[in-house]
PDB file of C-alpha atoms in Angstrom:
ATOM      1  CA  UNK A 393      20.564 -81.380  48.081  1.00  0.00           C
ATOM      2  CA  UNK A 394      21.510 -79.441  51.054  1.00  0.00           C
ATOM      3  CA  UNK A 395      24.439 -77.628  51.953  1.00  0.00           C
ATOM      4  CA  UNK A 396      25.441 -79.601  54.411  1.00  0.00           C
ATOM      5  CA  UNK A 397      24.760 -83.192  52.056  1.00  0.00           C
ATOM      6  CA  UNK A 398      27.165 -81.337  49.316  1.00  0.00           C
ATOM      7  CA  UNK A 399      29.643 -80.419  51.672  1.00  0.00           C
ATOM      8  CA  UNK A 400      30.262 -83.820  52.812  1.00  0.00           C
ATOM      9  CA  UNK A 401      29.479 -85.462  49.795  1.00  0.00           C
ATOM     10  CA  UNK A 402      32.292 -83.157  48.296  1.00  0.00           C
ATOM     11  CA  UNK A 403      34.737 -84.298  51.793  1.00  0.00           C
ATOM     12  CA  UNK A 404      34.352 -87.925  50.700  1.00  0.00           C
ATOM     13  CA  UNK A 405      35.314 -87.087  47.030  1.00  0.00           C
ATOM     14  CA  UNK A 406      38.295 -85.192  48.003  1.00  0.00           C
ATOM     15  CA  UNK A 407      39.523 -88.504  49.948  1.00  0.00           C
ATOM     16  CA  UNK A 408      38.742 -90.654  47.206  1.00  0.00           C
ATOM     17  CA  UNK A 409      40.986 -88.363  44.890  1.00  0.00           C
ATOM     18  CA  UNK A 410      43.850 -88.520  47.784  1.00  0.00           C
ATOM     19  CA  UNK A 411      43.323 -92.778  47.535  1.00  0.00           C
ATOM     20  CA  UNK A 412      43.020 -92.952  43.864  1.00  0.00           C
ATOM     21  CA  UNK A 413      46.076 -90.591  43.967  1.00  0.00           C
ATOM     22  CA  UNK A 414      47.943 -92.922  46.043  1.00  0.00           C
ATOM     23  CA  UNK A 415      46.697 -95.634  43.713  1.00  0.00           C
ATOM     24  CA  UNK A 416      48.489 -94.014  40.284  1.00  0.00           C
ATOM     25  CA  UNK A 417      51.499 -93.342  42.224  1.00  0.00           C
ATOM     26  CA  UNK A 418      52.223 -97.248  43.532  1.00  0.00           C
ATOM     27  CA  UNK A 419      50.840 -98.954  40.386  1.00  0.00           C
ATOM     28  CA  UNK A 420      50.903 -96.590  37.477  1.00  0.00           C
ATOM     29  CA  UNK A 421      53.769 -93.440  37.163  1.00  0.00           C
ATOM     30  CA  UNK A 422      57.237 -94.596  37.205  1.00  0.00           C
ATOM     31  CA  UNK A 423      56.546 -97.776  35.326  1.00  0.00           C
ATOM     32  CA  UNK A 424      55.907 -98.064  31.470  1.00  0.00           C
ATOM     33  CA  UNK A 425      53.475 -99.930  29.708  1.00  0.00           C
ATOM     34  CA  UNK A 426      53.589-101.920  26.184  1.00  0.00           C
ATOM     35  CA  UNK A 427      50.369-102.323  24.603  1.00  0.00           C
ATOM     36  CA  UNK A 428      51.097-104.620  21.585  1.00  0.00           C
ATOM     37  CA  UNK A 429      48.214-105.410  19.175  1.00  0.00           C
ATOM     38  CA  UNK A 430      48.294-106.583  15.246  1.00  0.00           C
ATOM     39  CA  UNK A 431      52.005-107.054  15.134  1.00  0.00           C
ATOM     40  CA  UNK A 432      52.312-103.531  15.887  1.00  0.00           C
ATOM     41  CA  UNK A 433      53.284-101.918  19.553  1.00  0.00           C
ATOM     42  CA  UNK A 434      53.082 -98.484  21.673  1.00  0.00           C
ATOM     43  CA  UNK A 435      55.108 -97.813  24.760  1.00  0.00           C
ATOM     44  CA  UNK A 436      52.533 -95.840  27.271  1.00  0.00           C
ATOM     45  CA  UNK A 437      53.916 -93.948  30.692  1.00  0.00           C
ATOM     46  CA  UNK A 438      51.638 -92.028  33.275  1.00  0.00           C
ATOM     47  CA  UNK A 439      52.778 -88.837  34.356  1.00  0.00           C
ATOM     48  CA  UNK A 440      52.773 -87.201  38.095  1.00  0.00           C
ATOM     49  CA  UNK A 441      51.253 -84.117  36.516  1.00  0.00           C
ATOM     50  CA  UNK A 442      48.635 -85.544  34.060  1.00  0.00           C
ATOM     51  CA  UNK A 443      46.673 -87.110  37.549  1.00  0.00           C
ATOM     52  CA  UNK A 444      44.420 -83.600  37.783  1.00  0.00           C
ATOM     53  CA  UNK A 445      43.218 -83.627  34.252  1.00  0.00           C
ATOM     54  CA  UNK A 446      42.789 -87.332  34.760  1.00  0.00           C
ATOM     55  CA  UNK A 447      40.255 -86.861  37.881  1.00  0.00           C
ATOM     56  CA  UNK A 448      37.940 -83.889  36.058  1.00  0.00           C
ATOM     57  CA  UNK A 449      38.047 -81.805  38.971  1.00  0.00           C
ATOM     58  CA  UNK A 450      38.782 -77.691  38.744  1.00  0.00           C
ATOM     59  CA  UNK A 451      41.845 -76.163  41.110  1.00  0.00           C
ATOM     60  CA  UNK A 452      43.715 -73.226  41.095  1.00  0.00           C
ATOM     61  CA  UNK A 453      46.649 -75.732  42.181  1.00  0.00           C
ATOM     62  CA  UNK A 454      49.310 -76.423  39.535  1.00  0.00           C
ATOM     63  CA  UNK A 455      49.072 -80.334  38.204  1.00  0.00           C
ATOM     64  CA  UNK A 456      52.343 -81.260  40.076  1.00  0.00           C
ATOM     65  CA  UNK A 457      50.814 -79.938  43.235  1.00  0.00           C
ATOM     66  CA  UNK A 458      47.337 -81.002  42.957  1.00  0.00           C
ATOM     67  CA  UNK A 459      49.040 -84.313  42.495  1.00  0.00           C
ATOM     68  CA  UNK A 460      51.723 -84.370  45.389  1.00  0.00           C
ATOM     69  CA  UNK A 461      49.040 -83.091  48.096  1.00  0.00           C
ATOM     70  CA  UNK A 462      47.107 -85.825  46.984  1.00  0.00           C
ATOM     71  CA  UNK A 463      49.330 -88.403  47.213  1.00  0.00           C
ATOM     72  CA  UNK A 464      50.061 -86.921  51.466  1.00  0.00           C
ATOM     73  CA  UNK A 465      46.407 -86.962  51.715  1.00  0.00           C
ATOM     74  CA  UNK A 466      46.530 -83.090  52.309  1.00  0.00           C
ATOM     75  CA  UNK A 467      44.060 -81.871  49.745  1.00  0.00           C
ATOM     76  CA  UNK A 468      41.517 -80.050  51.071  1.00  0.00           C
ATOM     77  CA  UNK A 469      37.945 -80.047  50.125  1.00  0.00           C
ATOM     78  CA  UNK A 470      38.343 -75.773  48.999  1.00  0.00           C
ATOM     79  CA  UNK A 471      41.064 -76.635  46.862  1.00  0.00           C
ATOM     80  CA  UNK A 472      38.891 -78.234  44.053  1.00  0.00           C
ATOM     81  CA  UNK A 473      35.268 -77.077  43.004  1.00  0.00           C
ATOM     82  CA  UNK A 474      32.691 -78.384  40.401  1.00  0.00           C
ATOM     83  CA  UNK A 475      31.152 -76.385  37.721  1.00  0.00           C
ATOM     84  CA  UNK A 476      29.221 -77.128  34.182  1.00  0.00           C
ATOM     85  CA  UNK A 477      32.445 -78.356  32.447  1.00  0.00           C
ATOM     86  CA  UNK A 478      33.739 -80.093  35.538  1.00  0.00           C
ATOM     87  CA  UNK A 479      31.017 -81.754  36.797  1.00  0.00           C
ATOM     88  CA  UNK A 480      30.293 -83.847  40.193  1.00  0.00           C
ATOM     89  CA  UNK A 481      29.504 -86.809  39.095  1.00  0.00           C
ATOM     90  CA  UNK A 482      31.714 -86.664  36.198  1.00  0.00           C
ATOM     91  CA  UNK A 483      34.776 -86.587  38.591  1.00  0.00           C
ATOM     92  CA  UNK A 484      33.027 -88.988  40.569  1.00  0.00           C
ATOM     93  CA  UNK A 485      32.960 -91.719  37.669  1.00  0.00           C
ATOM     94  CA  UNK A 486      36.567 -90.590  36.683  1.00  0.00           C
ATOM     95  CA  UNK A 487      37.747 -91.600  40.042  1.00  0.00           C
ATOM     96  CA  UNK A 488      36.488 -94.996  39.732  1.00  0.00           C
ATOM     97  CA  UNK A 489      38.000 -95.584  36.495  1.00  0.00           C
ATOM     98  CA  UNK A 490      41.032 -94.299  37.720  1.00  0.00           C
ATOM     99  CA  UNK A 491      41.348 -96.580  40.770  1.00  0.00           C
ATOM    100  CA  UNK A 492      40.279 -99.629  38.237  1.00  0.00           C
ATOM    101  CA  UNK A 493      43.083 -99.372  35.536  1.00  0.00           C
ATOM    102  CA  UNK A 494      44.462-102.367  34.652  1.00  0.00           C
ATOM    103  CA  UNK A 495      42.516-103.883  37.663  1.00  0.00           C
ATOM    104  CA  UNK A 496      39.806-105.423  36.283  1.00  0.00           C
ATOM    105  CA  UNK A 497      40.060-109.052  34.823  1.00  0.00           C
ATOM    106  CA  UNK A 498      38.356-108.255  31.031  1.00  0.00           C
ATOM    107  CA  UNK A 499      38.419-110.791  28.620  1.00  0.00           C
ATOM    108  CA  UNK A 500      39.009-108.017  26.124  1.00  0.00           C
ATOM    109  CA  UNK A 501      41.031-104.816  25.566  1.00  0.00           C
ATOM    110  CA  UNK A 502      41.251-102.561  22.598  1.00  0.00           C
ATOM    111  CA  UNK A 503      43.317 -99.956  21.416  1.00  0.00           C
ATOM    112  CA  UNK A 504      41.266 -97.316  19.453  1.00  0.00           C
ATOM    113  CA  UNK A 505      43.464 -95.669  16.591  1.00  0.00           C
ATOM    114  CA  UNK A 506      42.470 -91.827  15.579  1.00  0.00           C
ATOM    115  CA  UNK A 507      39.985 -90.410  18.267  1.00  0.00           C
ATOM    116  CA  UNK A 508      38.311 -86.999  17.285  1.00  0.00           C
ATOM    117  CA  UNK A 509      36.497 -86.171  20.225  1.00  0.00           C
ATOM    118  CA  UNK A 510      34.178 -82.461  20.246  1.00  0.00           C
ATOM    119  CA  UNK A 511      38.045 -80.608  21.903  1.00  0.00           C
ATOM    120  CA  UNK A 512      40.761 -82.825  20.867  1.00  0.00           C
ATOM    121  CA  UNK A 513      42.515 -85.464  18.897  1.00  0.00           C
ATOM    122  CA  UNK A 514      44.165 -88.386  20.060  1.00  0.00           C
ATOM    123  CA  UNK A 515      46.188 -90.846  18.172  1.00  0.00           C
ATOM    124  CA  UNK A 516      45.246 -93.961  20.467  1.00  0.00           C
ATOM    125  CA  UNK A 517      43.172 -94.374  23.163  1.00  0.00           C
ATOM    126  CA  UNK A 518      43.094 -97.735  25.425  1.00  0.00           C
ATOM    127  CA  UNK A 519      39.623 -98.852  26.534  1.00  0.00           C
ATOM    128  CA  UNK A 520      38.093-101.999  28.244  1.00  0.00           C
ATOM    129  CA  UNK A 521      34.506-100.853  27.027  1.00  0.00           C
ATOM    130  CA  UNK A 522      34.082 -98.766  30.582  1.00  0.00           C
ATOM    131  CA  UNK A 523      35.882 -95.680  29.912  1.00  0.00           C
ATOM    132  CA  UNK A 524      38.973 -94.762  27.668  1.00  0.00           C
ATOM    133  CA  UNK A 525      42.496 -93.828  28.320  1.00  0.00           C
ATOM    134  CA  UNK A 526      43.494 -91.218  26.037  1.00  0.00           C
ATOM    135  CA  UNK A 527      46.990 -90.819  24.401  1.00  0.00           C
ATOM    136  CA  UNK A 528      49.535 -88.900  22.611  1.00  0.00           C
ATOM    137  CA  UNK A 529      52.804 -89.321  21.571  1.00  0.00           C
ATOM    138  CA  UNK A 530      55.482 -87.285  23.847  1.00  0.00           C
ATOM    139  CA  UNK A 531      57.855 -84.762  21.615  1.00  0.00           C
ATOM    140  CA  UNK A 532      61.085 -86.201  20.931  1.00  0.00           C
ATOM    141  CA  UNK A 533      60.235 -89.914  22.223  1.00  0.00           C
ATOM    142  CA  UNK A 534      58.481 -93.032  20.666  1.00  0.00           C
ATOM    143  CA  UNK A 535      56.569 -92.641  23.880  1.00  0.00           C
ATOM    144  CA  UNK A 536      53.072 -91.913  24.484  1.00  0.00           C
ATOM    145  CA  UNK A 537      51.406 -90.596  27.669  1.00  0.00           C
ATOM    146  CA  UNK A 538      48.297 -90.444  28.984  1.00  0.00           C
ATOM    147  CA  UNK A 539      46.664 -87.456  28.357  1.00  0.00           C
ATOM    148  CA  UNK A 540      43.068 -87.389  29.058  1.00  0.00           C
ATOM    149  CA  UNK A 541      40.182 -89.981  30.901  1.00  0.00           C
ATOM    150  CA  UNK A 542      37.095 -90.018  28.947  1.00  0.00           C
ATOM    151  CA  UNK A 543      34.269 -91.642  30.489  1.00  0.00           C
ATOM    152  CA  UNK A 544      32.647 -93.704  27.113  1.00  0.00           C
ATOM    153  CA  UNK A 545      33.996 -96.145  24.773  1.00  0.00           C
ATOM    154  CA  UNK A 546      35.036 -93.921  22.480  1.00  0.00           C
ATOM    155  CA  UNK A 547      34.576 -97.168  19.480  1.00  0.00           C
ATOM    156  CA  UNK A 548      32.914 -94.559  17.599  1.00  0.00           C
ATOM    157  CA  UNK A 549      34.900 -91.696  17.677  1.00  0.00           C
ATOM    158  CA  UNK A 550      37.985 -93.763  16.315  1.00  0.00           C
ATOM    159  CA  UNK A 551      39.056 -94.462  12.914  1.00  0.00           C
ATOM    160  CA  UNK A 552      40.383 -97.799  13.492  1.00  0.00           C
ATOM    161  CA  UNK A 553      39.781-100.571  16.291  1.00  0.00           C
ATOM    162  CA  UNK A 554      42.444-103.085  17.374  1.00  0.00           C
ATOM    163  CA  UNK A 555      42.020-105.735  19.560  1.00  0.00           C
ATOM    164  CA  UNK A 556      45.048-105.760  22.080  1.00  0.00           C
ATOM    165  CA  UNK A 557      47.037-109.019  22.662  1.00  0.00           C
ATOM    166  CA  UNK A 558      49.125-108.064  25.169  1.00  0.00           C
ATOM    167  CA  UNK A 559      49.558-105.264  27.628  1.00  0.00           C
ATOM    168  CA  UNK A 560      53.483-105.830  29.606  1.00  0.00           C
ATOM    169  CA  UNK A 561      54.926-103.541  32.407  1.00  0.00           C
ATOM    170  CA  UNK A 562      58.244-102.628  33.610  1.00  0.00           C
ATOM    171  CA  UNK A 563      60.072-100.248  35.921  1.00  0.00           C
ATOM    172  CA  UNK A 564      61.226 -97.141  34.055  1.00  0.00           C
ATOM    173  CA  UNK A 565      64.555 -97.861  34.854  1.00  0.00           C
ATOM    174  CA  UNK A 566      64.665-101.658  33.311  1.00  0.00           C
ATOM    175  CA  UNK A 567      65.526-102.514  29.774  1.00  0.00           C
ATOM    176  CA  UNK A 568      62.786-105.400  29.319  1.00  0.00           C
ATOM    177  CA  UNK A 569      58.936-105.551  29.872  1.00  0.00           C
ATOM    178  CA  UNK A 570      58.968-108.455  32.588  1.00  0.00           C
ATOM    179  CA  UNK A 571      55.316-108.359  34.018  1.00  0.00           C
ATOM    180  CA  UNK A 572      52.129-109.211  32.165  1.00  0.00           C
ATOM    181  CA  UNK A 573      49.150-107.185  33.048  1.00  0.00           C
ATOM    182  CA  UNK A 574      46.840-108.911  30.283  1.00  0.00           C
ATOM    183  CA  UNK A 575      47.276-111.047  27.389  1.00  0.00           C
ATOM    184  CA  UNK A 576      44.040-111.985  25.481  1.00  0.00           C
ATOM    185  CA  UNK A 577      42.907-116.253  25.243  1.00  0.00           C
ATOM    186  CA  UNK A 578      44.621-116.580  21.635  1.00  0.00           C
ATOM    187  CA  UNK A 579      47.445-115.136  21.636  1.00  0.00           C
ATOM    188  CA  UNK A 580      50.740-116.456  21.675  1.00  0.00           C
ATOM    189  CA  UNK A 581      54.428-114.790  22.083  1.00  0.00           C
ATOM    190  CA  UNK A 582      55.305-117.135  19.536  1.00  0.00           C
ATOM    191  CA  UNK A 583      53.265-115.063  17.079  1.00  0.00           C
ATOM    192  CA  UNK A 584      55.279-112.031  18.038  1.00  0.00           C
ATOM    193  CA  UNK A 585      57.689-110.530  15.431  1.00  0.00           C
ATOM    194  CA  UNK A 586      61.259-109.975  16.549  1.00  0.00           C
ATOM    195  CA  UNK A 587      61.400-106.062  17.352  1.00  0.00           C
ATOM    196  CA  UNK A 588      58.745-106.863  19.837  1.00  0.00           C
ATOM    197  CA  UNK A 589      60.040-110.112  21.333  1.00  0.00           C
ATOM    198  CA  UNK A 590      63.169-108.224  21.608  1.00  0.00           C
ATOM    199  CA  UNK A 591      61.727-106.058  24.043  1.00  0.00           C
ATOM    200  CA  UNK A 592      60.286-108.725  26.403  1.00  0.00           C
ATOM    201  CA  UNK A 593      62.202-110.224  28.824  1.00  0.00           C
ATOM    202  CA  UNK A 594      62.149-114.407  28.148  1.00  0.00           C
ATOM    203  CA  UNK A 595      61.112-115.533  31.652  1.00  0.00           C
ATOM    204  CA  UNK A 596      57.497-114.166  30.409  1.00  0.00           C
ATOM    205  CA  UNK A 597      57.707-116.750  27.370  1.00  0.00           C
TER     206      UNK A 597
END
């Protein structure tokens, strides 16, 4: 490839970041996500500085301001550079699957318990078969965040498989899940037990 193909191809990318920056700001931080599977439920947030591990891409730039230039569509293409561990095309799938969460209409979602992957363990991980969502619990909270983007399935590297039933959303600032992002053909709020149905707001029933 020539210098000039790599230096636009690498333009492009940067404006796909800024867009799939823009993207996790409107749909994803701020809001907070219930995944409820096997009678059992997480609460899941995205956080303004977890975006630049999210995309794969190296910068000298703190998280928070990787982030915020992207979201003003000032990042510039010198800012970020590729290398073995943070490959091109790596960031380029990673984009993608960033600009697809919760987009897609799957019949199926699971929620993989106990990842061990070859530089980290996480306790769940959310995946639609694509790529998986990697999480851990936040210090001091029943909340867990999204920590890392991994671009496999992941079934394998868990100890444990669920099949999700329902993932709800709701503004940070609001007591009850009131918007359903999925909910899988059999299942039933009915079914639910109590501490979860207590945390759903009953126009959704």
């Amino acid at each position: 490839m020539s210098r000039v193909s790599r230096s636009t191809n690498k333009t492009i990318l940067v404006q796909e970041i800024c867009d799939a920056a823009k993207f996790y700001k409107e749909l994803l931080v701020g809001r907070k996500f219930l995944f409820i599977f096997d009678n059992r439920c997480i609460e899941v947030v995205f956080k303004r500085d977890g975006f630049k591990h999210l995309t794969g891409v190296s910068s000298n730039l703190t998280a928070l301001s990787f982030y915020q230039k992207a979201v003003k569509g000032i990042l510039r293409s010198n800012q970020v550079w590729f290398d073995n561990i943070h490959p091109f095309s790596l960031c380029k799938n990673k984009i993608e699957h960033i600009k697809s969460i919760f987009q897609g209409e799957e019949s199926n979602y699971y929620l993989l318990e106990d990842i061990q992957t070859d530089s980290a363990f996480y306790k769940f991980g959310a995946t639609e078969s694509h790529f998986t969502l990697c999480m851990s619990i936040v210090i001091n909270t029943d909340d867990y965040i999204i920590q890392s983007l991994r671009d496999e399935a992941c079934f394998e590297k868990s100890v444990n498989v669920h099949k999700v039933e329902f993932i709800l959303s709701k503004q940070n600032n609001s007591s009850l899940y009131d918007s359903i992002i999925f909910q899988s053909e059999e299942s039933s709020f009915q079914n639910l037990p109590f501490d979860i149905i207590k945390k759903i707001n009953s126009s959704l029933f």
